[in-house]
XYZ file of C-alpha atoms in Angstrom:
751
model
C 139.163 82.212 45.710
C 136.954 85.039 45.648
C 137.428 87.250 48.691
C 134.149 88.118 50.843
C 133.942 91.940 51.621
C 130.908 93.860 52.929
C 129.126 96.317 50.944
C 129.236 98.818 54.195
C 131.089 98.328 57.410
C 128.479 96.724 59.231
C 130.744 95.694 62.201
C 133.934 97.666 63.380
C 136.010 97.155 66.360
C 137.314 100.052 68.749
C 138.177 100.798 72.137
C 134.588 99.979 73.426
C 134.469 96.797 71.357
C 132.462 96.148 68.113
C 129.618 98.293 67.270
C 126.638 97.486 64.960
C 125.900 99.444 61.900
C 121.820 98.861 61.434
C 121.934 99.966 57.948
C 124.523 96.942 56.401
C 122.215 95.107 54.396
C 124.175 91.911 54.081
C 127.639 90.117 52.462
C 128.316 89.942 48.845
C 131.234 88.624 46.752
C 133.043 90.936 44.135
C 135.989 89.925 41.797
C 139.809 91.273 42.461
C 140.882 93.304 45.319
C 139.317 96.427 44.356
C 135.695 96.312 44.882
C 134.975 99.885 43.547
C 132.768 99.747 40.554
C 132.265 96.120 40.369
C 128.869 94.306 40.099
C 127.589 92.634 43.119
C 126.570 89.068 42.882
C 125.213 86.932 45.845
C 127.939 84.180 47.308
C 127.677 80.841 47.285
C 127.085 78.486 50.601
C 130.770 77.171 50.093
C 131.891 80.699 50.606
C 129.756 81.518 53.548
C 131.214 78.301 55.159
C 134.751 79.316 54.283
C 134.153 82.774 55.923
C 132.897 81.480 59.059
C 135.647 78.842 59.303
C 138.245 81.968 58.877
C 136.538 84.251 60.747
C 134.978 82.232 63.942
C 136.922 84.191 66.502
C 135.480 87.606 65.459
C 132.228 86.295 64.745
C 131.791 84.869 68.362
C 133.063 88.314 70.058
C 130.267 90.267 67.822
C 127.540 87.661 68.841
C 128.877 87.715 72.584
C 128.618 91.412 72.733
C 125.175 91.699 71.076
C 123.838 89.414 73.852
C 125.578 91.536 76.363
C 123.968 94.717 74.608
C 120.782 92.830 74.881
C 120.642 92.168 78.468
C 122.158 95.722 79.406
C 119.241 97.303 77.510
C 116.671 94.920 79.312
C 118.189 95.886 82.561
C 118.078 99.702 81.817
C 114.433 99.339 80.838
C 113.208 96.968 83.875
C 112.235 100.111 85.837
C 108.950 100.192 83.612
C 105.903 98.084 83.456
C 107.090 94.520 84.663
C 105.505 92.738 81.937
C 102.181 93.539 82.913
C 99.549 94.273 80.137
C 98.015 97.808 80.421
C 94.784 98.007 81.591
C 92.802 101.471 80.747
C 92.435 103.624 83.556
C 88.953 104.614 84.246
C 89.373 106.750 87.198
C 92.497 107.289 89.290
C 91.824 108.257 92.783
C 94.693 110.012 94.577
C 94.430 110.090 98.382
C 95.671 112.776 100.548
C 97.783 110.252 102.528
C 101.352 110.660 101.590
C 102.945 107.805 101.071
C 105.340 106.373 98.541
C 106.402 102.634 98.450
C 107.527 99.774 96.275
C 108.277 96.712 97.943
C 106.618 93.569 96.466
C 106.671 90.206 98.368
C 108.130 87.109 96.544
C 106.385 84.808 99.371
C 103.220 83.250 98.192
C 101.680 84.030 101.492
C 101.197 87.677 100.190
C 101.579 87.502 96.243
C 101.158 91.536 95.336
C 102.230 91.818 91.822
C 102.707 94.232 89.041
C 102.418 92.129 85.940
C 99.658 89.485 84.886
C 99.729 86.257 86.516
C 99.834 83.353 84.400
C 96.752 80.791 84.972
C 98.213 77.514 85.187
C 95.777 74.648 86.095
C 93.427 75.875 88.928
C 95.862 78.406 90.339
C 97.367 81.844 89.539
C 100.859 82.012 89.534
C 102.288 85.179 90.176
C 105.545 86.578 89.915
C 106.634 89.635 92.020
C 108.842 92.249 91.133
C 111.766 93.462 93.338
C 111.976 96.878 94.849
C 113.134 99.528 92.958
C 113.842 103.054 94.033
C 113.685 105.875 91.049
C 115.357 109.080 91.325
C 112.558 111.751 90.970
C 115.143 114.206 89.413
C 115.216 112.038 86.368
C 111.341 112.054 85.771
C 109.611 115.048 84.723
C 106.617 116.279 86.891
C 103.822 115.188 84.433
C 105.913 111.696 83.756
C 103.889 108.634 85.152
C 105.829 106.470 87.673
C 105.827 102.839 86.509
C 104.006 100.297 89.237
C 107.915 99.111 89.813
C 109.333 102.267 90.770
C 109.078 104.665 93.767
C 109.792 108.250 93.748
C 111.992 109.860 96.276
C 112.757 113.559 96.405
C 115.495 114.646 93.951
C 119.166 114.892 95.902
C 121.339 117.593 95.180
C 124.180 117.085 93.034
C 127.297 115.811 94.756
C 130.653 114.123 93.369
C 130.484 110.546 92.630
C 131.900 108.662 95.262
C 131.847 104.749 96.205
C 128.924 104.024 98.299
C 127.845 101.035 100.602
C 124.870 99.381 98.960
C 122.161 100.282 101.226
C 118.497 100.282 100.490
C 116.881 103.765 100.528
C 113.847 104.104 103.030
C 111.301 106.089 101.150
C 110.361 109.370 102.813
C 107.224 109.469 104.623
C 105.755 112.548 103.290
C 106.160 111.098 99.765
C 102.614 110.688 98.055
C 100.755 107.589 96.980
C 97.812 107.202 94.503
C 95.554 104.335 94.344
C 94.877 103.432 90.557
C 91.256 102.094 90.728
C 91.406 100.553 87.120
C 88.877 98.101 88.507
C 86.263 100.586 89.333
C 85.769 101.362 85.619
C 81.877 101.874 84.902
C 82.184 100.705 81.575
C 82.668 97.198 82.518
C 81.451 95.332 85.141
C 84.293 92.702 85.658
C 87.771 93.707 84.737
C 89.655 91.007 82.952
C 92.983 91.264 84.415
C 93.309 90.025 87.970
C 96.684 91.376 88.298
C 96.097 94.798 87.351
C 93.050 96.150 88.907
C 93.061 98.264 92.181
C 97.080 98.270 92.246
C 98.803 100.766 94.134
C 101.306 102.724 91.548
C 104.015 103.320 93.882
C 102.666 101.439 96.955
C 102.136 97.475 96.957
C 103.473 96.122 100.217
C 103.155 98.099 103.465
C 104.394 95.218 105.275
C 108.014 95.847 104.071
C 110.374 95.743 106.968
C 112.395 98.746 105.550
C 109.382 101.121 105.876
C 109.095 103.330 108.724
C 106.075 102.712 111.007
C 104.416 106.008 109.929
C 104.748 105.076 106.403
C 103.185 101.599 106.977
C 100.270 103.029 108.825
C 99.878 105.749 105.739
C 99.735 102.855 103.174
C 97.089 100.473 105.349
C 95.266 103.824 105.943
C 94.693 104.253 102.205
C 93.648 100.603 101.942
C 91.051 101.007 104.704
C 90.040 104.121 102.483
C 89.517 102.075 99.410
C 87.313 99.608 101.698
C 85.097 102.461 102.595
C 84.661 103.179 98.633
C 83.452 99.835 98.272
C 81.181 99.866 101.056
C 79.569 103.037 99.846
C 79.542 101.435 96.089
C 77.565 98.265 97.669
C 75.160 100.534 99.710
C 74.567 102.938 96.179
C 73.540 99.777 94.271
C 70.935 98.321 97.001
C 69.538 101.968 97.575
C 69.178 102.413 93.778
C 67.739 98.833 92.967
C 66.503 97.039 95.911
C 65.482 99.980 98.610
C 63.599 98.119 101.543
C 64.273 94.501 99.949
C 66.431 92.212 102.400
C 69.228 91.861 99.680
C 69.898 93.346 96.178
C 70.206 91.398 93.220
C 72.822 93.479 91.433
C 73.066 91.700 87.826
C 69.511 92.026 87.196
C 68.938 95.423 89.361
C 66.300 94.242 91.747
C 65.698 93.333 95.127
C 64.994 90.189 97.093
C 63.407 89.440 100.454
C 63.297 86.456 102.513
C 62.977 87.745 106.214
C 60.948 91.046 105.127
C 63.095 93.414 107.353
C 65.070 95.239 104.982
C 67.969 93.658 106.624
C 70.621 94.949 104.605
C 69.822 98.540 105.974
C 69.901 96.974 109.776
C 73.438 94.952 109.020
C 74.869 98.237 107.515
C 74.007 100.438 110.301
C 76.805 100.222 112.388
C 79.340 99.480 109.514
C 78.401 103.085 108.349
C 79.230 104.398 111.790
C 82.835 102.513 112.029
C 83.656 104.014 108.659
C 82.441 107.384 109.814
C 79.981 107.519 106.716
C 77.481 109.993 108.421
C 75.461 110.146 105.102
C 74.550 106.374 104.869
C 73.728 106.016 108.791
C 71.914 108.938 108.607
C 69.651 107.425 105.774
C 69.480 104.079 107.278
C 68.484 105.136 110.901
C 65.471 107.512 109.075
C 64.341 104.490 107.697
C 64.002 102.711 110.905
C 62.950 105.530 112.943
C 60.271 106.268 110.388
C 58.805 103.032 110.626
C 60.577 100.987 108.222
C 60.355 97.858 110.479
C 56.724 97.264 109.952
C 56.892 93.611 110.929
C 53.366 92.999 110.023
C 53.685 90.618 106.651
C 52.041 87.533 106.755
C 55.601 85.526 106.689
C 57.313 83.633 109.007
C 60.568 85.173 110.252
C 63.642 83.049 111.106
C 64.383 84.068 114.930
C 68.070 83.534 114.799
C 68.745 85.555 111.826
C 66.215 88.201 113.226
C 68.045 88.146 116.371
C 71.867 88.261 115.206
C 71.161 91.027 112.308
C 68.130 93.012 113.068
C 68.479 93.193 117.304
C 72.356 92.736 116.890
C 72.543 95.487 114.392
C 70.193 97.705 116.068
C 71.842 97.417 119.690
C 75.314 97.932 118.069
C 74.382 101.103 116.361
C 72.792 102.534 119.425
C 75.932 101.760 121.185
C 78.274 103.461 118.367
C 75.781 106.356 117.817
C 76.392 109.820 119.384
C 73.974 110.767 121.960
C 70.530 112.169 120.477
C 67.215 111.014 119.157
C 68.779 108.219 116.865
C 70.696 106.593 119.615
C 67.663 106.328 121.621
C 65.217 105.419 119.121
C 67.407 102.468 117.943
C 67.146 101.002 121.377
C 63.547 101.141 121.535
C 63.160 99.741 118.237
C 65.434 96.806 119.346
C 63.235 96.165 122.311
C 60.129 96.121 120.103
C 61.711 93.672 117.742
C 62.846 91.395 120.739
C 59.246 91.486 122.209
C 57.986 90.475 119.296
C 59.867 87.479 118.825
C 59.908 86.446 122.856
C 56.799 83.820 121.878
C 59.523 81.746 120.256
C 60.894 81.282 123.733
C 57.777 81.399 126.047
C 55.776 78.910 123.570
C 58.346 76.351 123.854
C 57.798 73.295 126.276
C 61.429 72.850 126.820
C 62.787 76.467 126.581
C 64.613 75.750 123.465
C 63.141 78.527 121.061
C 61.330 77.275 118.077
C 63.047 78.740 114.776
C 60.120 81.128 113.317
C 57.715 83.836 114.286
C 54.697 84.721 112.185
C 54.999 88.516 111.826
C 51.379 88.944 111.487
C 49.775 86.744 114.255
C 53.103 86.380 116.386
C 52.753 82.649 116.831
C 55.684 80.553 117.290
C 56.482 78.064 114.288
C 59.377 75.392 113.678
C 60.239 73.319 110.651
C 62.967 70.889 109.703
C 60.749 67.978 110.854
C 59.699 69.898 113.917
C 63.303 69.941 114.794
C 65.601 73.311 115.680
C 68.880 73.605 114.351
C 71.374 73.486 117.247
C 73.313 76.681 116.172
C 70.191 78.890 115.786
C 68.777 77.724 119.103
C 72.077 78.578 120.856
C 72.989 81.646 118.903
C 70.834 84.171 120.650
C 72.726 84.703 124.165
C 74.792 87.886 123.034
C 71.972 89.769 121.743
C 69.547 89.199 124.295
C 72.058 89.541 127.499
C 73.283 92.528 126.010
C 69.769 94.041 125.866
C 68.936 93.125 129.466
C 72.283 95.081 130.459
C 71.065 97.959 128.363
C 67.358 98.004 129.620
C 67.583 96.329 133.054
C 64.908 94.097 132.072
C 66.136 90.399 133.036
C 63.434 88.666 130.733
C 65.668 88.694 127.515
C 68.756 87.564 129.549
C 66.538 84.776 131.152
C 65.054 83.481 127.963
C 68.688 83.127 126.385
C 69.800 81.572 129.572
C 66.901 78.804 129.871
C 68.594 77.306 126.589
C 71.650 76.862 128.493
C 70.140 75.301 131.388
C 68.468 72.860 129.322
C 71.718 71.885 127.439
C 73.821 71.665 130.523
C 71.731 71.155 133.650
C 68.265 69.382 132.649
C 68.957 67.262 134.624
C 72.556 66.721 133.554
C 74.945 68.058 130.901
C 73.674 66.523 127.599
C 76.848 67.030 125.508
C 78.950 64.875 127.950
C 78.468 61.633 126.267
C 79.689 63.296 122.905
C 83.000 64.612 124.433
C 81.292 68.128 124.345
C 80.375 68.176 121.011
C 76.705 68.868 119.793
C 74.691 67.014 117.049
C 73.334 69.567 114.554
C 69.376 69.409 115.215
C 67.604 69.587 118.639
C 64.193 68.923 119.722
C 62.448 72.074 121.242
C 59.674 70.033 122.517
C 62.018 67.626 124.827
C 65.159 69.628 124.597
C 67.084 66.741 123.644
C 69.499 66.464 120.627
C 68.361 64.291 117.376
C 70.626 62.641 115.237
C 74.341 62.071 114.897
C 76.078 64.521 112.836
C 79.061 66.349 114.225
C 80.550 69.203 112.465
C 81.857 72.820 113.159
C 80.065 74.288 109.978
C 76.342 74.963 109.023
C 73.921 74.381 111.808
C 76.563 73.945 114.699
C 79.180 76.645 113.922
C 77.984 79.496 116.145
C 77.134 77.315 119.299
C 80.930 76.938 120.120
C 81.664 80.450 119.249
C 78.938 81.754 121.599
C 80.196 79.761 124.160
C 83.404 81.388 124.175
C 81.862 84.745 123.566
C 79.657 84.646 126.565
C 82.461 84.388 128.749
C 84.017 87.296 127.280
C 81.192 89.632 126.789
C 80.490 89.654 130.716
C 83.755 90.383 131.410
C 85.066 86.864 132.298
C 82.433 86.462 135.095
C 80.716 83.259 133.495
C 83.716 80.995 133.615
C 80.933 78.210 133.150
C 80.939 78.839 129.595
C 84.548 78.844 128.995
C 84.801 75.300 130.629
C 82.198 74.192 128.387
C 84.172 75.770 125.212
C 87.242 73.891 126.416
C 85.739 70.803 126.844
C 84.333 70.655 123.259
C 87.832 71.714 122.037
C 90.295 69.730 123.750
C 87.987 66.326 124.135
C 85.804 66.494 121.311
C 87.158 68.562 118.446
C 90.970 67.452 118.758
C 90.064 64.204 119.146
C 87.523 63.557 116.608
C 87.654 66.094 114.209
C 91.103 67.654 113.889
C 93.100 66.517 110.496
C 96.114 66.957 108.706
C 96.216 67.198 104.647
C 98.544 65.918 102.177
C 100.884 66.640 100.749
C 101.445 70.088 102.619
C 100.469 69.125 105.927
C 97.700 71.850 106.622
C 95.577 71.352 109.380
C 91.550 71.132 108.952
C 88.486 69.989 110.793
C 86.354 67.440 109.197
C 82.725 66.051 109.700
C 81.913 63.029 111.591
C 78.462 61.128 110.869
C 77.277 58.710 113.151
C 78.315 57.625 116.646
C 81.449 59.270 117.695
C 84.743 56.662 117.661
C 86.038 54.353 114.844
C 82.862 53.002 114.094
C 81.354 56.542 112.501
C 81.593 57.699 109.225
C 84.148 60.328 108.402
C 83.966 62.978 105.865
C 86.928 65.533 105.041
C 84.227 68.197 104.309
C 85.167 71.427 105.211
C 82.823 74.453 104.817
C 83.867 78.028 104.533
C 81.881 78.936 107.433
C 84.470 77.158 109.654
C 86.987 79.638 109.153
C 85.283 81.711 111.751
C 86.878 79.086 114.156
C 90.846 80.452 113.991
C 89.546 83.535 115.280
C 87.478 82.232 118.262
C 90.582 80.091 118.873
C 92.844 83.073 119.279
C 90.341 85.073 120.984
C 89.849 83.063 123.824
C 93.439 82.078 124.313
C 94.515 85.549 124.560
C 91.534 87.434 125.892
C 91.683 89.691 122.780
C 95.243 90.932 124.026
C 98.338 91.561 121.951
C 101.076 88.894 122.355
C 104.578 88.676 121.191
C 105.683 87.006 117.958
C 108.133 85.259 119.483
C 106.923 81.850 121.018
C 109.438 81.694 123.824
C 108.262 85.080 124.548
C 104.349 84.048 124.259
C 105.176 81.263 126.693
C 105.961 83.399 129.594
C 102.580 85.091 129.232
C 100.094 82.097 127.948
C 99.364 78.601 129.385
C 100.721 75.781 127.569
C 96.856 75.226 126.782
C 96.456 78.823 125.549
C 99.711 78.424 123.286
C 98.220 75.311 121.810
C 95.039 77.039 121.161
C 96.886 79.917 119.500
C 99.054 77.557 117.527
C 95.923 75.884 116.211
C 94.158 79.163 115.264
C 97.313 80.172 113.047
C 97.349 76.584 111.449
C 93.635 76.659 110.470
C 93.960 80.328 109.253
C 96.656 79.096 106.638
C 94.325 76.323 105.468
C 91.813 78.939 105.182
C 93.908 81.216 102.893
C 94.855 78.214 100.970
C 91.216 78.068 99.904
C 91.661 81.328 98.405
C 95.218 81.151 97.123
C 94.643 78.103 95.319
C 91.808 78.699 93.000
C 91.886 80.637 89.476
C 90.151 83.653 91.057
C 91.698 84.019 94.080
C 88.401 83.495 95.698
C 87.548 80.904 97.889
C 84.438 78.231 97.150
C 81.896 77.342 99.610
C 83.126 73.808 100.569
C 86.534 71.993 100.055
C 87.115 68.188 100.647
C 90.621 67.749 102.025
C 92.964 64.859 100.998
C 93.840 63.376 104.367
C 97.372 62.537 105.297
C 97.983 58.946 105.556
C 98.712 59.266 109.424
C 96.568 62.005 109.674
C 95.030 60.737 113.151
C 98.440 62.097 114.650
C 97.264 65.573 114.801
C 95.895 65.598 118.111
C 98.751 63.478 119.381
C 101.054 66.157 117.942
C 99.465 68.700 119.639
C 99.578 66.858 123.002
C 103.365 66.321 122.564
C 104.346 69.695 121.445
C 102.331 71.531 124.191
C 102.609 69.394 127.201
C 105.740 70.953 128.493
C 103.821 74.230 128.653
C 101.095 73.090 131.061
C 102.509 74.451 134.037
C 101.405 78.005 135.002
C 102.607 81.259 133.508
C 104.956 83.213 133.554
C 107.506 80.651 132.116
C 111.249 81.033 132.582
C 113.758 81.461 129.641
C 114.938 78.072 129.730
C 111.789 76.962 127.906
C 112.417 75.271 124.317
C 110.340 75.987 121.366
C 107.661 73.660 120.745
C 108.230 70.446 118.844
C 105.808 71.457 115.935
C 107.738 74.697 115.295
C 110.900 72.786 114.950
C 109.864 69.733 113.255
C 106.636 69.910 111.450
C 107.404 69.789 107.801
C 105.057 71.986 105.550
C 105.684 71.943 101.634
C 105.686 75.776 101.495
C 108.837 76.648 99.938
C 106.828 77.405 96.612
C 103.245 77.403 96.037
C 101.226 74.823 98.006
C 100.032 72.089 96.144
C 96.306 71.381 95.994
C 95.397 69.519 99.134
C 91.894 69.770 98.774
C 89.121 68.821 96.033
C 86.165 71.263 94.834
C 83.250 69.338 93.929
C 80.998 70.785 90.959
C 77.936 71.869 93.427
C 80.295 73.631 95.643
C 82.452 76.088 93.589
C 80.173 79.273 94.314
C 81.316 82.088 96.572
C 78.735 83.910 98.613
C 80.977 86.964 99.430
C 81.218 85.363 102.898
C 83.377 86.773 105.732
C 84.561 84.146 107.978
C 88.452 83.759 106.889
C 88.500 87.687 107.035
C 87.065 87.752 110.268
C 89.801 85.283 111.629
C 92.735 87.291 109.889
C 91.469 90.271 111.341
C 91.525 88.694 114.991
C 95.257 87.093 114.406
C 96.275 90.265 113.185
C 95.225 92.167 116.211
C 96.755 89.654 118.270
C 99.927 88.654 116.932
C 100.972 91.748 114.976
C 101.857 89.565 112.019
C 101.436 91.719 108.733
C 100.890 88.717 106.749
C 97.202 88.446 107.852
C 96.813 92.167 106.209
C 98.344 90.935 103.051
C 96.226 87.879 102.642
C 93.181 89.857 103.425
C 94.347 92.794 100.824
C 94.640 90.105 98.209
C 91.179 88.894 98.782
C 89.833 92.157 98.973
C 91.329 92.688 95.341
C 89.853 89.664 93.918
C 86.236 90.650 95.148
C 87.153 94.130 93.262
C 87.995 92.237 90.377
C 85.527 89.374 90.049
C 82.418 90.650 92.089
C 81.991 94.347 91.640
C 78.839 95.612 89.514
C 79.733 98.479 87.916
C 76.285 99.810 88.489
C 76.166 99.254 91.759
C 76.649 96.276 94.457
C 78.753 93.385 94.396
C 77.390 89.755 93.114
C 78.287 86.471 94.538
C 79.873 84.046 92.095
C 78.948 80.763 90.794
C 82.520 79.123 89.890
C 85.743 80.497 91.481
C 87.655 78.249 89.092
C 86.271 80.020 85.814
C 87.661 83.114 84.509
C 85.716 85.359 84.544
C 83.775 83.757 87.260
C 79.880 83.849 86.287
C 77.589 85.864 88.284
C 75.390 84.515 91.052
C 73.435 87.570 91.019
C 73.134 87.945 94.692
C 74.531 90.160 97.411
C 73.771 89.264 100.835
C 73.447 91.711 103.415
C 76.152 90.048 105.681
C 78.613 91.647 102.849
C 77.929 95.011 104.191
C 77.692 93.946 107.693
C 80.622 91.627 108.081
C 82.771 91.434 104.939
C 83.461 94.809 104.312
C 83.527 95.705 108.019
C 86.252 93.199 108.724
C 88.387 94.188 105.791
C 88.449 97.867 107.000
C 88.935 96.563 110.608
C 92.024 94.699 109.377
C 93.457 97.721 107.443
C 92.573 100.087 110.249
C 94.641 101.276 113.392
C 94.402 98.575 116.469
C 92.288 101.542 118.549
C 89.543 101.266 116.604
C 87.156 98.608 118.549
C 90.025 96.841 120.460
C 89.519 93.347 120.782
C 90.026 93.536 124.948
C 87.265 95.617 124.928
C 84.882 94.492 122.494
C 83.018 91.218 121.381
C 81.648 90.928 117.971
C 78.378 89.048 117.630
C 78.155 86.250 114.725
C 77.191 88.761 112.392
C 80.130 91.340 113.134
C 78.008 93.711 115.305
C 80.408 94.899 117.998
C 79.218 94.859 121.648
C 80.905 96.389 124.442
C 82.512 93.978 127.017
C 80.153 95.056 130.272
C 80.052 94.255 134.036
C 76.740 93.053 135.048
C 75.334 95.095 137.440
C 74.513 93.812 140.908
C 70.618 94.561 140.454
C 70.597 92.322 137.497
C 72.460 89.762 138.978
C 69.829 89.381 141.599
C 66.943 88.807 138.750
C 68.876 86.499 136.207
C 69.461 83.071 136.108
C 73.372 82.364 136.521
C 75.318 79.518 135.251
C 77.334 77.708 137.941
């Protein structure tokens, strides 16, 4: 037999186990015991088999040790980039905010990732990395800290000794830097959805191990990122669409449909909230220098003008410091309101016509001579606040006349619909037209303004709260509230035809409906913070209020899934839910759950957890499965604010950090896919295509609502507190006010 020898010692065994010589080239056969000087020749398969058979124990040990070395090497390198593809850094903005955190949540509710997600079907599955702390003493000052690591100040040398495995809380004076690779002006849409706008050392501010001061600094840094986005959107508008209603960022031009420069007016108070005096000064100067000409021969929509133009002017007037700008903005609001009064005074019924010709001031209507119900009933906050500021009752009375027609002329027209309203109303007769019921387009803000009229006047008009709760508990719960399959998510469907079993139901859910969780939570709590523990909540809220807040949280989850379950991380305009087989039980479930809480607050400590919180099963251990379909014509995203609006309200009321994380994920997706390098943000045509095709339109509400709600969600609760302010449907904040005795004598009052 020819013995086998190695040409060089490729493997040796010692006290530390086998070591591998990387220079060893192979195994050869030699004649005789002395290999020196012998000619090498290849071994045969038989010889290899004999060698393996006789040496299998040694070979097994070598293989096992090699695997162990490989694993140890990978573990030692795990503090680096967690598998993420590198993205060229166009500009790195280091904030002056001292922060250093690394903590990433494995929860699908707040997937903040360091590596690139895999695209699986219509969803992006993201893998979160674990928290890692890196000793700064082992890194040179110029060394870049990987995304998975956090820097702590170097400690003095100490003698090694056993220590308990307690995680280190990062110091509150460490520093955080925002890697804004998504802001690369060389490309309009960065391609890696996991790498844009990542915080190099701070990823999850809601980590429970962080100190409150440190968590606040992270969220302040994120709020500042929103201010930069606002400036970027504004710069694009100024550069390419100044005085137009909105920007078309991809084609670098403007578009007008209201002919009032509404992006300027929607952005006025956003600039004040974000403390951007430069943008505010430019916008206010345009308004005060005659930019609002209102002399074009076009029909301007009464509703849009009221919520955007009058609302924006009134809010900016309130927030502005004393001076000529403050007074001038109020005068402009009065001027616009007077221009549009004929829409109310020309109506035979008191229901306003939907348009005014800016040139001749004549009122007109469309939609086969019918007005949209939501448009006719969403002017009350603005006109009542204007009367409060000026002392002139005509604006209040014009708005209140609409309510009188609906509820008192001669009787409540909504009663036969269980408090719901059809989506069209005839301004000539004041009667509803058709039998379409929904909380989306043409009906949405009707329900919102019922609740907010009650809140704005400091709860002095309980009539509106009663109407709101009738619609909610008799109409919405009975006819529209549903659960999905397989995840048992709550949603609100549409109803076509007569209410009841004979009508046609449609599982259609507009993104617009995502305003409703915020309205539910706001009305249930009057804007005040409540405990996170349901048992503690039950001591201060009635059973009805508990139920409304529960509905708000459930519907907010459904709205988040509209974002979480798409490839881009952005929601489509419309989804069609898959109803659970026993979906009719949604309202009954709520009734059973909260019946025990119907006694007056405060509650005693013997109260048990709600049934729903104990028994409702949801498929939420991993990623939610798709509970809805997205039709071809509904895949677009218009940069809408409604979901973020509700997350903002729910965070302020519950203190649950998940709503902030949801908002942060959505903000990052807008930065990833909608930001245009030359200025502005674009709407998108298909949220399930990567990259999503641009739709080339930046609505004014992106500056007036979406970015403002992001900023407020990430900012301190002391900014515009919800128990002191009410936001109109365009996110223009009005202070809650007490109606003066003098004004009360001159205005119509709903009893």
